[in-house]
Amino acid sequence: MTSGGDAPGMNAAIRAVVRTALYNNCEAFGIYGGYQGLIEGEIRQLGRYDVSNIIQRGGTILKSARSVEFKTVEGRARAAQQLAEHQIDALVVIGGDGSFTGAKYLIQEHDIPVVGVPGTIDNDLYGTDSTIGYDTAVNTAVEAVDKIKDTASAHNRLFFVEVMGRDAGFIALRTAIATGAEAVLVPEIETDLTDLEHFLEREYNPKNSSGIVIVAEGEKSGGAYTIAEKVAQKHPDYDIRVSVLGHIQRGGSPSQFDRVLASQLGAAAVDALMDDQKSIMLGIMNKEIVHVPFNKTIKHTKNLNPELVPLVRILSV
Ligand code: F6P
């Protein structure tokens, strides 16, 4: 099953789960439409050819959804009944921490073995250096900002570019470093508008330079439009534009990194289930596959790389 926001590489993970299951003489079933699909019995057996030619495709062939019903005891009971009726012994959930929280309750209430594969562009899961989809999303954002830089420079403009990341600034920070942005604003760090303005006064001259400020969607002081407006009020001489990259970051063909990661984690998920494990997420730390208890990944928050945060400012003097 894929659950929550889709991410490039989810198909590669589905393929790896199905093929590894078949390799181990197990049957594989796809649940269509996340937990809601499970509750409604949207379940079909998958053979090796059902997952052919999908490793390079974005989105998810199993579709994805966020289910309100699964958050209730009754909804989870219906889900467990569907699994029993289809004689499904174990479940692999590809998604983010909301999906793993749901899985944790399903295990507690119905003793169904579930393991998780981290799939979200936001990279905000504790216990893995990278989530499936993050690398591709950053590549997409970098490509877009590179293009914005061309036009920004042609007009000596200051751009505020909003990237995805509801609660986390991983995409924003990495994109900022990779594009040589002047500044980055993330939810994890309180925005100091005065400091930003002083910095821009020093670094951005609307007569002969351009600038890029990357703003994560979840930035706490109001987001790209609000900040741009405040800066514009103080500096009517600045030529400011805002660009929101949006869902373009969620689609597209996964990078080789995400395809390989998804293949490794999908296969490791099946191995873990065959090894009688449950209630864990598969992750990658320092290039090694790791098992992280759901409790741990749900409870802890992954921090931004503390070395990258000051680097944006240092490299834009
Ligand atoms: O969790 C991934 C993500 O893309 C976030 O970065 C973003 O805030 C959210 O999903 C958008 O969700 P939706 O597509 O449901 O609007």
Coordinates of C-alpha atoms in Angstrom, one line a residue, residues 2-109:
T2 CA 1.1 3.5 -0.6
S3 CA -0.3 6.1 1.8
G4 CA -0.2 9.9 2.3
G5 CA 1.3 12.3 -0.2
D6 CA 2.8 10.4 -3.2
A7 CA 6.5 10.6 -3.8
P8 CA 8.7 9.8 -6.9
G9 CA 10.1 6.3 -6.3
M10 CA 7.0 4.8 -4.7
N11 CA 6.5 2.7 -7.8
A12 CA 10.0 1.4 -7.6
A13 CA 9.3 0.4 -4.0
I14 CA 6.1 -1.3 -5.0
R15 CA 7.9 -3.2 -7.6
A16 CA 10.6 -4.3 -5.2
V17 CA 8.1 -5.5 -2.6
V18 CA 6.1 -7.5 -5.2
R19 CA 9.2 -9.0 -6.8
T20 CA 10.9 -9.9 -3.5
A21 CA 7.8 -11.5 -2.2
L22 CA 7.5 -13.6 -5.4
Y23 CA 11.2 -14.5 -5.2
N24 CA 10.5 -15.9 -1.8
N25 CA 7.4 -17.8 -3.0
C26 CA 4.9 -15.5 -1.3
E27 CA 1.9 -14.0 -3.0
A28 CA 1.6 -10.3 -3.3
F29 CA -1.5 -8.1 -3.2
G30 CA -1.8 -4.4 -3.9
I31 CA -4.1 -2.3 -1.8
Y32 CA -5.5 0.6 -4.0
G33 CA -6.1 4.0 -2.4
G34 CA -4.2 3.8 0.9
Y35 CA -6.0 3.0 4.2
Q36 CA -9.4 4.0 2.7
G37 CA -8.9 1.5 -0.1
L38 CA -8.1 -1.1 2.5
I39 CA -11.3 -0.4 4.4
E40 CA -13.3 -0.7 1.2
G41 CA -11.6 -3.8 0.1
E42 CA -9.8 -2.4 -3.0
I43 CA -7.4 -5.2 -3.1
R44 CA -6.0 -7.1 -6.1
Q45 CA -3.3 -9.8 -6.5
L46 CA -0.2 -8.6 -8.2
G47 CA 2.1 -10.7 -10.4
R48 CA 5.5 -9.9 -11.7
Y49 CA 4.2 -8.2 -14.9
D50 CA 1.8 -6.0 -13.0
V51 CA 4.9 -4.1 -11.8
S52 CA 6.8 -4.2 -15.1
N53 CA 7.9 -0.9 -16.6
I54 CA 7.0 1.2 -13.5
I55 CA 10.4 1.7 -11.9
Q56 CA 10.9 5.0 -13.9
R57 CA 7.5 6.4 -13.3
G58 CA 6.5 9.0 -10.7
G59 CA 3.2 8.9 -8.8
T60 CA 2.0 5.5 -7.5
I61 CA 0.2 2.8 -9.5
L62 CA -1.6 1.9 -6.2
K63 CA -2.9 5.5 -5.8
S64 CA -2.8 7.2 -2.5
A65 CA -5.2 8.9 -0.1
R66 CA -5.5 10.2 3.4
S67 CA -8.2 8.4 5.3
V68 CA -10.2 9.9 8.1
E69 CA -12.1 6.7 8.8
F70 CA -8.9 4.7 9.4
K71 CA -8.2 7.1 12.4
T72 CA -11.2 5.5 14.2
V73 CA -11.2 2.1 16.0
E74 CA -14.2 1.0 13.8
G75 CA -12.3 1.9 10.6
R76 CA -9.3 -0.1 11.6
A77 CA -11.5 -3.0 12.6
R78 CA -13.0 -3.0 9.0
A79 CA -9.5 -2.8 7.6
A80 CA -8.3 -5.8 9.6
Q81 CA -11.4 -7.7 8.5
Q82 CA -10.6 -7.0 4.8
L83 CA -7.0 -8.3 5.4
A84 CA -8.4 -11.5 7.0
E85 CA -10.9 -12.0 4.2
H86 CA -8.2 -11.7 1.6
Q87 CA -6.0 -14.0 3.6
I88 CA -3.3 -11.4 3.8
D89 CA -0.7 -12.2 6.6
A90 CA 1.4 -9.0 6.5
L91 CA 1.4 -5.5 5.2
V92 CA 4.0 -3.1 3.8
V93 CA 3.1 0.5 4.1
I94 CA 5.0 3.0 1.9
G95 CA 4.4 6.5 3.3
G96 CA 5.2 9.0 6.0
D97 CA 4.8 9.3 9.7
G98 CA 1.0 9.7 9.6
S99 CA 0.9 6.4 7.7
F100 CA 3.1 4.7 10.3
T101 CA 1.0 6.0 13.2
G102 CA -2.0 4.3 11.6
A103 CA 0.0 1.1 11.1
K104 CA 1.1 1.2 14.8
Y105 CA -2.6 1.1 15.9
L106 CA -3.4 -1.6 13.4
I107 CA -0.7 -3.8 14.9
Q108 CA -1.7 -3.0 18.5
E109 CA -5.4 -3.6 18.0

